[in-house]
Amino acid sequence: MQPSPTPPRSTTVAWVLLDWAASSFSTVLITLIVAYVEKVAFADRPWGLDAGVIWPWTLAVAMLASAILTPGFSAWADRRRRHKTALIVSVVTGVAALGLLAAAPPSYRLVVLAGVIVGNVGFDLAAVFTGSLLASITTGRLADRLSAWGFAAGYAGGAIALVIATGIVTAHASLGLSAAGGLRLAFAFTGLWWLLFSLPAAVARFDEPANGGHAATATGELLSFARSLWRPDDAAARQLAATLLGSMLVLGTVQTAIAQFSSVALEEFSLSPAALVRLVLLVQAVALPGALAVGWLSETAGRRVAVVFCLAGWISVLVLAWFIQTVPQLYGLAGLLALVLGGVQSVIRATVAEASPEGRAGVTFGLLQIGAKLSGAAAGHWWHCWCNYCWAAGPCGGCARPNVRRSRARLPSNTVRQVCQ
């Protein structure tokens, strides 16, 4: 692939807006959608299961669905040179899922869960094709800069969308809506935000590679790409395989750390909904300049230096997390986490975009997405086993038991009531 070294401004702005648009879903998902599922749709345990069990299993089904759909869809996009089309389909899928959540009453529980699952799948697929389109725009230092600007825009857009959505929920009474109705209106707003700011990419021009050297089917394309990674005599293939493996492990660990951080914040510190929103906004606010700073470091000192810096920051977060005891300490740890949160993901996205073989950026990012989720699931399983062992063993060797439980990503029981007041 030979992207233009200086892509048109309209193309770069449209690409950056993809992160701005999609981040609205991620911020609303971890705050308002989880509140709606656990404290409205499943508040009375209609299926005999605690809502804190329903939510993680729903996300697990969404992850499985993404893992099944991503390889074939990304291979199709490569083979047909239709990355932008695949992106549009992914965005429309996510937006339609939010519309489903907004339209269906909470008593339609299967529809609610379907909306959450489909929305997550659309979000995951959109991330794959956002990355693959970066490979068609530029390479080198400009790719680092553009990827960093994308993550920074994502944090800004996600924060602004969350503030507006929370405002809608808070003002539900003045709008003549119930608390659940206010949440559903917020979901409709989020879908509109995601769609509106994705429209520039739908009309922007992205240079697609020549349609040569592809298999006749999507399955054949996948097998061909997999075989290309196992050529011992091909140095470029070995380098790509090493890059993907390292990126999968890092991204999986990062995603698991974020999830566990949220669980500890909710379970152990019993944050109120207002405090939860403040914590999310703090992370967004600090992560924005952090992503830009790491992007600048990668552009000037090299990606290896930037990655080492980010990994050092993540190690510090994991070590310090063992000692936090108070809410102010939790907020301080969140600030440190935010400094390297977007930076490491930004550098990885730029690295994989440049390393992807010509015409196969879709399957490259698709494989990265699946591998990151699998490694994240393995890391999460290891974390739960370790916490259970430490909790059962008790104090040993002078070390106190960790202040952790088997956590579920759930909000306090008074979430909806307090948010809507």
GROMACS .gro file of N, CA and C in nm, residues 63-212:
model
  450
   63MET      N    1  -1.869  -1.025   2.284
   63MET     CA    2  -1.730  -1.051   2.246
   63MET      C    3  -1.722  -1.174   2.156
   64LEU      N    4  -1.798  -1.277   2.187
   64LEU     CA    5  -1.799  -1.397   2.104
   64LEU      C    6  -1.852  -1.366   1.964
   65ALA      N    7  -1.959  -1.287   1.958
   65ALA     CA    8  -2.016  -1.251   1.828
   65ALA      C    9  -1.916  -1.171   1.746
   66SER      N   10  -1.844  -1.079   1.810
   66SER     CA   11  -1.742  -1.002   1.739
   66SER      C   12  -1.631  -1.093   1.686
   67ALA      N   13  -1.590  -1.188   1.769
   67ALA     CA   14  -1.483  -1.280   1.728
   67ALA      C   15  -1.526  -1.365   1.609
   68ILE      N   16  -1.654  -1.398   1.600
   68ILE     CA   17  -1.704  -1.480   1.489
   68ILE      C   18  -1.717  -1.397   1.361
   69LEU      N   19  -1.765  -1.274   1.374
   69LEU     CA   20  -1.795  -1.193   1.256
   69LEU      C   21  -1.675  -1.118   1.200
   70THR      N   22  -1.583  -1.080   1.287
   70THR     CA   23  -1.472  -0.994   1.243
   70THR      C   24  -1.385  -1.056   1.134
   71PRO      N   25  -1.341  -1.181   1.146
   71PRO     CA   26  -1.250  -1.234   1.043
   71PRO      C   27  -1.310  -1.233   0.903
   72GLY      N   28  -1.431  -1.285   0.889
   72GLY     CA   29  -1.492  -1.291   0.757
   72GLY      C   30  -1.523  -1.155   0.699
   73PHE      N   31  -1.572  -1.064   0.784
   73PHE     CA   32  -1.609  -0.930   0.735
   73PHE      C   33  -1.484  -0.851   0.695
   74SER      N   34  -1.379  -0.862   0.775
   74SER     CA   35  -1.256  -0.789   0.742
   74SER      C   36  -1.191  -0.846   0.616
   75ALA      N   37  -1.197  -0.979   0.599
   75ALA     CA   38  -1.143  -1.039   0.477
   75ALA      C   39  -1.223  -0.996   0.355
   76TRP      N   40  -1.354  -0.988   0.370
   76TRP     CA   41  -1.438  -0.939   0.260
   76TRP      C   42  -1.401  -0.796   0.222
   77ALA      N   43  -1.379  -0.711   0.322
   77ALA     CA   44  -1.343  -0.572   0.295
   77ALA      C   45  -1.210  -0.563   0.220
   78ASP      N   46  -1.114  -0.647   0.258
   78ASP     CA   47  -0.986  -0.648   0.187
   78ASP      C   48  -1.003  -0.695   0.043
   79ARG      N   49  -1.076  -0.804   0.028
   79ARG     CA   50  -1.088  -0.865  -0.105
   79ARG      C   51  -1.164  -0.775  -0.201
   80ARG      N   52  -1.265  -0.703  -0.150
   80ARG     CA   53  -1.348  -0.618  -0.234
   80ARG      C   54  -1.304  -0.472  -0.236
   81ARG      N   55  -1.200  -0.441  -0.158
   81ARG     CA   56  -1.155  -0.301  -0.145
   81ARG      C   57  -1.270  -0.213  -0.098
   82ARG      N   58  -1.339  -0.258   0.007
   82ARG     CA   59  -1.459  -0.187   0.055
   82ARG      C   60  -1.447  -0.157   0.204
   83HIS      N   61  -1.332  -0.108   0.246
   83HIS     CA   62  -1.314  -0.077   0.388
   83HIS      C   63  -1.410   0.033   0.434
   84LYS      N   64  -1.429   0.134   0.351
   84LYS     CA   65  -1.520   0.241   0.390
   84LYS      C   66  -1.663   0.191   0.399
   85THR      N   67  -1.701   0.106   0.305
   85THR     CA   68  -1.835   0.046   0.310
   85THR      C   69  -1.852  -0.036   0.437
   86ALA      N   70  -1.750  -0.116   0.470
   86ALA     CA   71  -1.756  -0.197   0.592
   86ALA      C   72  -1.767  -0.108   0.715
   87LEU      N   73  -1.695   0.003   0.714
   87LEU     CA   74  -1.703   0.097   0.826
   87LEU      C   75  -1.844   0.152   0.840
   88ILE      N   76  -1.903   0.195   0.728
   88ILE     CA   77  -2.037   0.252   0.732
   88ILE      C   78  -2.137   0.150   0.784
   89VAL      N   79  -2.126   0.026   0.737
   89VAL     CA   80  -2.216  -0.080   0.784
   89VAL      C   81  -2.200  -0.101   0.934
   90SER      N   82  -2.076  -0.097   0.983
   90SER     CA   83  -2.050  -0.116   1.126
   90SER      C   84  -2.111  -0.004   1.208
   91VAL      N   85  -2.093   0.120   1.162
   91VAL     CA   86  -2.148   0.234   1.235
   91VAL      C   87  -2.301   0.229   1.235
   92VAL      N   88  -2.360   0.201   1.121
   92VAL     CA   89  -2.506   0.194   1.113
   92VAL      C   90  -2.559   0.083   1.203
   93THR      N   91  -2.486  -0.027   1.212
   93THR     CA   92  -2.526  -0.137   1.300
   93THR      C   93  -2.527  -0.091   1.446
   94GLY      N   94  -2.421  -0.023   1.488
   94GLY     CA   95  -2.416   0.027   1.625
   94GLY      C   96  -2.523   0.130   1.653
   95VAL      N   97  -2.545   0.220   1.558
   95VAL     CA   98  -2.648   0.324   1.575
   95VAL      C   99  -2.787   0.261   1.582
   96ALA      N  100  -2.812   0.162   1.496
   96ALA     CA  101  -2.941   0.094   1.499
   96ALA      C  102  -2.964   0.023   1.633
   97ALA      N  103  -2.857  -0.032   1.690
   97ALA     CA  104  -2.870  -0.097   1.820
   97ALA      C  105  -2.908   0.003   1.928
   98LEU      N  106  -2.848   0.122   1.924
   98LEU     CA  107  -2.887   0.226   2.020
   98LEU      C  108  -3.031   0.269   1.997
   99GLY      N  109  -3.073   0.276   1.871
   99GLY     CA  110  -3.213   0.306   1.842
   99GLY      C  111  -3.306   0.200   1.898
  100LEU      N  112  -3.262   0.075   1.892
  100LEU     CA  113  -3.341  -0.035   1.948
  100LEU      C  114  -3.353  -0.020   2.099
  101LEU      N  115  -3.244   0.015   2.165
  101LEU     CA  116  -3.248   0.037   2.310
  101LEU      C  117  -3.341   0.153   2.344
  102ALA      N  118  -3.342   0.255   2.260
  102ALA     CA  119  -3.426   0.372   2.286
  102ALA      C  120  -3.574   0.341   2.262
  103ALA      N  121  -3.603   0.257   2.164
  103ALA     CA  122  -3.742   0.232   2.125
  103ALA      C  123  -3.810   0.125   2.210
  104ALA      N  124  -3.735   0.024   2.252
  104ALA     CA  125  -3.796  -0.089   2.322
  104ALA      C  126  -3.816  -0.055   2.470
  105PRO      N  127  -3.933  -0.083   2.525
  105PRO     CA  128  -3.953  -0.063   2.668
  105PRO      C  129  -3.867  -0.160   2.748
  106PRO      N  130  -3.836  -0.128   2.873
  106PRO     CA  131  -3.748  -0.215   2.952
  106PRO      C  132  -3.805  -0.353   2.978
  107SER      N  133  -3.936  -0.369   2.964
  107SER     CA  134  -3.996  -0.502   2.984
  107SER      C  135  -3.960  -0.598   2.870
  108TYR      N  136  -3.916  -0.545   2.757
  108TYR     CA  137  -3.871  -0.629   2.645
  108TYR      C  138  -3.723  -0.664   2.668
  109ARG      N  139  -3.700  -0.752   2.763
  109ARG     CA  140  -3.564  -0.772   2.812
  109ARG      C  141  -3.472  -0.836   2.708
  110LEU      N  142  -3.523  -0.929   2.632
  110LEU     CA  143  -3.440  -0.990   2.529
  110LEU      C  144  -3.400  -0.887   2.423
  111VAL      N  145  -3.491  -0.796   2.393
  111VAL     CA  146  -3.460  -0.690   2.296
  111VAL      C  147  -3.354  -0.597   2.352
  112VAL      N  148  -3.363  -0.567   2.481
  112VAL     CA  149  -3.263  -0.482   2.545
  112VAL      C  150  -3.125  -0.546   2.536
  113LEU      N  151  -3.117  -0.674   2.572
  113LEU     CA  152  -2.988  -0.742   2.566
  113LEU      C  153  -2.938  -0.752   2.422
  114ALA      N  154  -3.028  -0.775   2.328
  114ALA     CA  155  -2.988  -0.779   2.187
  114ALA      C  156  -2.931  -0.645   2.144
  115GLY      N  157  -2.991  -0.536   2.192
  115GLY     CA  158  -2.939  -0.404   2.159
  115GLY      C  159  -2.798  -0.383   2.212
  116VAL      N  160  -2.773  -0.429   2.334
  116VAL     CA  161  -2.639  -0.416   2.392
  116VAL      C  162  -2.538  -0.499   2.312
  117ILE      N  163  -2.575  -0.621   2.278
  117ILE     CA  164  -2.484  -0.710   2.205
  117ILE      C  165  -2.453  -0.654   2.067
  118VAL      N  166  -2.557  -0.617   1.994
  118VAL     CA  167  -2.537  -0.566   1.858
  118VAL      C  168  -2.460  -0.435   1.860
  119GLY      N  169  -2.488  -0.350   1.959
  119GLY     CA  170  -2.414  -0.225   1.969
  119GLY      C  171  -2.266  -0.247   1.992
  120ASN      N  172  -2.233  -0.342   2.078
  120ASN     CA  173  -2.091  -0.374   2.102
  120ASN      C  174  -2.024  -0.430   1.977
  121VAL      N  175  -2.095  -0.515   1.905
  121VAL     CA  176  -2.039  -0.571   1.782
  121VAL      C  177  -2.013  -0.460   1.680
  122GLY      N  178  -2.109  -0.370   1.664
  122GLY     CA  179  -2.089  -0.259   1.572
  122GLY      C  180  -1.972  -0.172   1.612
  123PHE      N  181  -1.958  -0.147   1.741
  123PHE     CA  182  -1.846  -0.067   1.791
  123PHE      C  183  -1.712  -0.135   1.763
  124ASP      N  184  -1.704  -0.266   1.790
  124ASP     CA  185  -1.580  -0.340   1.767
  124ASP      C  186  -1.542  -0.340   1.619
  125LEU      N  187  -1.640  -0.365   1.532
  125LEU     CA  188  -1.612  -0.367   1.389
  125LEU      C  189  -1.572  -0.229   1.338
  126ALA      N  190  -1.637  -0.126   1.389
  126ALA     CA  191  -1.600   0.010   1.348
  126ALA      C  192  -1.456   0.041   1.385
  127ALA      N  193  -1.411  -0.008   1.501
  127ALA     CA  194  -1.272   0.014   1.542
  127ALA      C  195  -1.176  -0.056   1.447
  128VAL      N  196  -1.213  -0.176   1.400
  128VAL     CA  197  -1.128  -0.249   1.306
  128VAL      C  198  -1.109  -0.169   1.178
  129PHE      N  199  -1.217  -0.118   1.123
  129PHE     CA  200  -1.208  -0.050   0.994
  129PHE      C  201  -1.159   0.094   1.006
  130THR      N  202  -1.173   0.152   1.124
  130THR     CA  203  -1.107   0.281   1.147
  130THR      C  204  -0.957   0.264   1.140
  131GLY      N  205  -0.907   0.157   1.202
  131GLY     CA  206  -0.763   0.129   1.195
  131GLY      C  207  -0.718   0.095   1.055
  132SER      N  208  -0.796   0.014   0.983
  132SER     CA  209  -0.755  -0.024   0.848
  132SER      C  210  -0.754   0.095   0.753
  133LEU      N  211  -0.842   0.192   0.775
  133LEU     CA  212  -0.843   0.311   0.690
  133LEU      C  213  -0.722   0.400   0.718
  134LEU      N  214  -0.670   0.396   0.840
  134LEU     CA  215  -0.548   0.472   0.869
  134LEU      C  216  -0.435   0.426   0.779
  135ALA      N  217  -0.430   0.295   0.753
  135ALA     CA  218  -0.324   0.242   0.666
  135ALA      C  219  -0.335   0.294   0.524
  136SER      N  220  -0.455   0.338   0.484
  136SER     CA  221  -0.473   0.390   0.348
  136SER      C  222  -0.451   0.540   0.340
  137ILE      N  223  -0.432   0.606   0.455
  137ILE     CA  224  -0.416   0.751   0.456
  137ILE      C  225  -0.270   0.792   0.454
  138THR      N  226  -0.193   0.736   0.547
  138THR     CA  227  -0.054   0.779   0.560
  138THR      C  228   0.027   0.675   0.636
  139THR      N  229   0.157   0.694   0.641
  139THR     CA  230   0.247   0.606   0.715
  139THR      C  231   0.350   0.692   0.788
  140GLY      N  232   0.439   0.625   0.860
  140GLY     CA  233   0.550   0.695   0.924
  140GLY      C  234   0.506   0.785   1.037
  141ARG      N  235   0.576   0.896   1.053
  141ARG     CA  236   0.551   0.985   1.165
  141ARG      C  237   0.412   1.047   1.160
  142LEU      N  238   0.364   1.074   1.039
  142LEU     CA  239   0.231   1.132   1.028
  142LEU      C  240   0.124   1.035   1.078
  143ALA      N  241   0.147   0.905   1.063
  143ALA     CA  242   0.053   0.806   1.116
  143ALA      C  243   0.048   0.813   1.268
  144ASP      N  244   0.164   0.831   1.333
  144ASP     CA  245   0.166   0.846   1.479
  144ASP      C  246   0.088   0.970   1.520
  145ARG      N  247   0.111   1.079   1.449
  145ARG     CA  248   0.043   1.204   1.484
  145ARG      C  249  -0.108   1.191   1.465
  146LEU      N  250  -0.148   1.134   1.352
  146LEU     CA  251  -0.290   1.123   1.322
  146LEU      C  252  -0.360   1.028   1.418
  147SER      N  253  -0.295   0.916   1.450
  147SER     CA  254  -0.354   0.822   1.545
  147SER      C  255  -0.371   0.886   1.682
  148ALA      N  256  -0.270   0.963   1.725
  148ALA     CA  257  -0.279   1.032   1.854
  148ALA      C  258  -0.391   1.134   1.854
  149TRP      N  259  -0.403   1.210   1.746
  149TRP     CA  260  -0.512   1.307   1.737
  149TRP      C  261  -0.648   1.237   1.739
  150GLY      N  262  -0.655   1.119   1.678
  150GLY     CA  263  -0.780   1.045   1.681
  150GLY      C  264  -0.819   1.005   1.822
  151PHE      N  265  -0.724   0.951   1.898
  151PHE     CA  266  -0.755   0.913   2.036
  151PHE      C  267  -0.789   1.035   2.121
  152ALA      N  268  -0.716   1.144   2.101
  152ALA     CA  269  -0.746   1.266   2.177
  152ALA      C  270  -0.887   1.315   2.145
  153ALA      N  271  -0.923   1.315   2.018
  153ALA     CA  272  -1.058   1.355   1.979
  153ALA      C  273  -1.161   1.261   2.038
  154GLY      N  274  -1.127   1.133   2.045
  154GLY     CA  275  -1.219   1.037   2.103
  154GLY      C  276  -1.247   1.065   2.250
  155TYR      N  277  -1.144   1.099   2.325
  155TYR     CA  278  -1.165   1.131   2.466
  155TYR      C  279  -1.249   1.257   2.482
  156ALA      N  280  -1.224   1.356   2.398
  156ALA     CA  281  -1.303   1.479   2.406
  156ALA      C  282  -1.448   1.453   2.366
  157GLY      N  283  -1.467   1.385   2.254
  157GLY     CA  284  -1.603   1.357   2.209
  157GLY      C  285  -1.679   1.269   2.306
  158GLY      N  286  -1.613   1.168   2.360
  158GLY     CA  287  -1.679   1.081   2.456
  158GLY      C  288  -1.722   1.155   2.581
  159ALA      N  289  -1.637   1.246   2.629
  159ALA     CA  290  -1.669   1.323   2.749
  159ALA      C  291  -1.787   1.416   2.725
  160ILE      N  292  -1.784   1.488   2.612
  160ILE     CA  293  -1.892   1.581   2.582
  160ILE      C  294  -2.024   1.507   2.564
  161ALA      N  295  -2.020   1.396   2.492
  161ALA     CA  296  -2.143   1.319   2.471
  161ALA      C  297  -2.197   1.266   2.604
  162LEU      N  298  -2.109   1.222   2.693
  162LEU     CA  299  -2.153   1.172   2.823
  162LEU      C  300  -2.217   1.282   2.906
  163VAL      N  301  -2.158   1.400   2.905
  163VAL     CA  302  -2.215   1.512   2.980
  163VAL      C  303  -2.356   1.545   2.929
  164ILE      N  304  -2.372   1.550   2.798
  164ILE     CA  305  -2.503   1.581   2.741
  164ILE      C  306  -2.603   1.470   2.772
  165ALA      N  307  -2.561   1.345   2.755
  165ALA     CA  308  -2.651   1.232   2.781
  165ALA      C  309  -2.693   1.228   2.928
  166THR      N  310  -2.597   1.253   3.017
  166THR     CA  311  -2.631   1.257   3.160
  166THR      C  312  -2.725   1.372   3.190
  167GLY      N  313  -2.706   1.486   3.124
  167GLY     CA  314  -2.797   1.599   3.140
  167GLY      C  315  -2.938   1.565   3.097
  168ILE      N  316  -2.951   1.488   2.990
  168ILE     CA  317  -3.084   1.446   2.945
  168ILE      C  318  -3.151   1.359   3.050
  169VAL      N  319  -3.076   1.267   3.108
  169VAL     CA  320  -3.132   1.180   3.212
  169VAL      C  321  -3.172   1.261   3.334
  170THR      N  322  -3.086   1.353   3.374
  170THR     CA  323  -3.114   1.435   3.491
  170THR      C  324  -3.240   1.520   3.472
  171ALA      N  325  -3.264   1.565   3.349
  171ALA     CA  326  -3.378   1.653   3.320
  171ALA      C  327  -3.501   1.576   3.275
  172HIS      N  328  -3.508   1.447   3.305
  172HIS     CA  329  -3.617   1.366   3.252
  172HIS      C  330  -3.754   1.416   3.297
  173ALA      N  331  -3.763   1.461   3.422
  173ALA     CA  332  -3.893   1.506   3.473
  173ALA      C  333  -3.942   1.629   3.398
  174SER      N  334  -3.854   1.724   3.374
  174SER     CA  335  -3.893   1.845   3.301
  174SER      C  336  -3.927   1.816   3.156
  175LEU      N  337  -3.880   1.703   3.106
  175LEU     CA  338  -3.913   1.662   2.969
  175LEU      C  339  -4.039   1.576   2.964
  176GLY      N  340  -4.100   1.554   3.080
  176GLY     CA  341  -4.221   1.473   3.087
  176GLY      C  342  -4.197   1.325   3.071
  177LEU      N  343  -4.078   1.280   3.112
  177LEU     CA  344  -4.041   1.140   3.096
  177LEU      C  345  -4.015   1.076   3.232
  178SER      N  346  -4.028   0.946   3.236
  178SER     CA  347  -3.986   0.872   3.355
  178SER      C  348  -3.834   0.861   3.355
  179ALA      N  349  -3.779   0.806   3.464
  179ALA     CA  350  -3.634   0.788   3.469
  179ALA      C  351  -3.587   0.696   3.357
  180ALA      N  352  -3.661   0.587   3.335
  180ALA     CA  353  -3.626   0.497   3.226
  180ALA      C  354  -3.640   0.565   3.091
  181GLY      N  355  -3.743   0.649   3.078
  181GLY     CA  356  -3.760   0.722   2.953
  181GLY      C  357  -3.647   0.819   2.927
  182GLY      N  358  -3.596   0.882   3.034
  182GLY     CA  359  -3.482   0.971   3.017
  182GLY      C  360  -3.358   0.896   2.970
  183LEU      N  361  -3.337   0.777   3.024
  183LEU     CA  362  -3.224   0.695   2.979
  183LEU      C  363  -3.239   0.656   2.833
  184ARG      N  364  -3.360   0.618   2.794
  184ARG     CA  365  -3.382   0.578   2.655
  184ARG      C  366  -3.362   0.695   2.560
  185LEU      N  367  -3.403   0.814   2.600
  185LEU     CA  368  -3.379   0.932   2.517
  185LEU      C  369  -3.229   0.960   2.506
  186ALA      N  370  -3.156   0.936   2.614
  186ALA     CA  371  -3.010   0.954   2.610
  186ALA      C  372  -2.946   0.856   2.513
  187PHE      N  373  -3.000   0.734   2.505
  187PHE     CA  374  -2.947   0.637   2.409
  187PHE      C  375  -2.972   0.683   2.265
  188ALA      N  376  -3.091   0.739   2.242
  188ALA     CA  377  -3.121   0.791   2.108
  188ALA      C  378  -3.026   0.905   2.072
  189PHE      N  379  -3.000   0.993   2.169
  189PHE     CA  380  -2.905   1.102   2.144
  189PHE      C  381  -2.766   1.047   2.111
  190THR      N  382  -2.722   0.945   2.185
  190THR     CA  383  -2.590   0.887   2.161
  190THR      C  384  -2.580   0.830   2.020
  191GLY      N  385  -2.684   0.760   1.977
  191GLY     CA  386  -2.685   0.707   1.841
  191GLY      C  387  -2.679   0.817   1.737
  192LEU      N  388  -2.753   0.926   1.760
  192LEU     CA  389  -2.751   1.039   1.667
  192LEU      C  390  -2.612   1.102   1.662
  193TRP      N  391  -2.548   1.116   1.778
  193TRP     CA  392  -2.412   1.172   1.785
  193TRP      C  393  -2.315   1.085   1.704
  194TRP      N  394  -2.320   0.955   1.727
  194TRP     CA  395  -2.230   0.862   1.658
  194TRP      C  396  -2.250   0.871   1.507
  195LEU      N  397  -2.376   0.873   1.463
  195LEU     CA  398  -2.405   0.878   1.320
  195LEU      C  399  -2.365   1.011   1.259
  196LEU      N  400  -2.398   1.121   1.325
  196LEU     CA  401  -2.374   1.254   1.270
  196LEU      C  402  -2.226   1.278   1.244
  197PHE      N  403  -2.142   1.245   1.342
  197PHE     CA  404  -1.999   1.274   1.327
  197PHE      C  405  -1.925   1.167   1.248
  198SER      N  406  -1.995   1.060   1.210
  198SER     CA  407  -1.936   0.961   1.120
  198SER      C  408  -1.965   0.994   0.974
  199LEU      N  409  -2.059   1.084   0.948
  199LEU     CA  410  -2.097   1.115   0.811
  199LEU      C  411  -1.983   1.170   0.726
  200PRO      N  412  -1.895   1.257   0.781
  200PRO     CA  413  -1.784   1.304   0.695
  200PRO      C  414  -1.700   1.192   0.637
  201ALA      N  415  -1.680   1.084   0.713
  201ALA     CA  416  -1.602   0.972   0.661
  201ALA      C  417  -1.675   0.901   0.548
  202ALA      N  418  -1.809   0.906   0.550
  202ALA     CA  419  -1.886   0.840   0.446
  202ALA      C  420  -1.868   0.907   0.310
  203VAL      N  421  -1.834   1.036   0.310
  203VAL     CA  422  -1.817   1.108   0.184
  203VAL      C  423  -1.671   1.138   0.154
  204ALA      N  424  -1.582   1.111   0.250
  204ALA     CA  425  -1.440   1.137   0.228
  204ALA      C  426  -1.382   1.032   0.133
  205ARG      N  427  -1.271   1.067   0.071
  205ARG     CA  428  -1.206   0.975  -0.021
  205ARG      C  429  -1.086   0.911   0.047
  206PHE      N  430  -1.089   0.779   0.055
  206PHE     CA  431  -0.977   0.703   0.109
  206PHE      C  432  -0.918   0.619  -0.004
  207ASP      N  433  -0.788   0.627  -0.022
  207ASP     CA  434  -0.721   0.553  -0.129
  207ASP      C  435  -0.715   0.405  -0.094
  208GLU      N  436  -0.785   0.325  -0.171
  208GLU     CA  437  -0.784   0.180  -0.151
  208GLU      C  438  -0.674   0.118  -0.236
  209PRO      N  439  -0.609   0.011  -0.188
  209PRO     CA  440  -0.503  -0.054  -0.267
  209PRO      C  441  -0.559  -0.125  -0.389
  210ALA      N  442  -0.473  -0.152  -0.484
  210ALA     CA  443  -0.514  -0.226  -0.603
  210ALA      C  444  -0.562  -0.365  -0.565
  211ASN      N  445  -0.664  -0.412  -0.635
  211ASN     CA  446  -0.724  -0.541  -0.602
  211ASN      C  447  -0.648  -0.654  -0.670
  212GLY      N  448  -0.532  -0.685  -0.614
  212GLY     CA  449  -0.450  -0.791  -0.671
  212GLY      C  450  -0.398  -0.882  -0.562
   0.00000   0.00000   0.00000
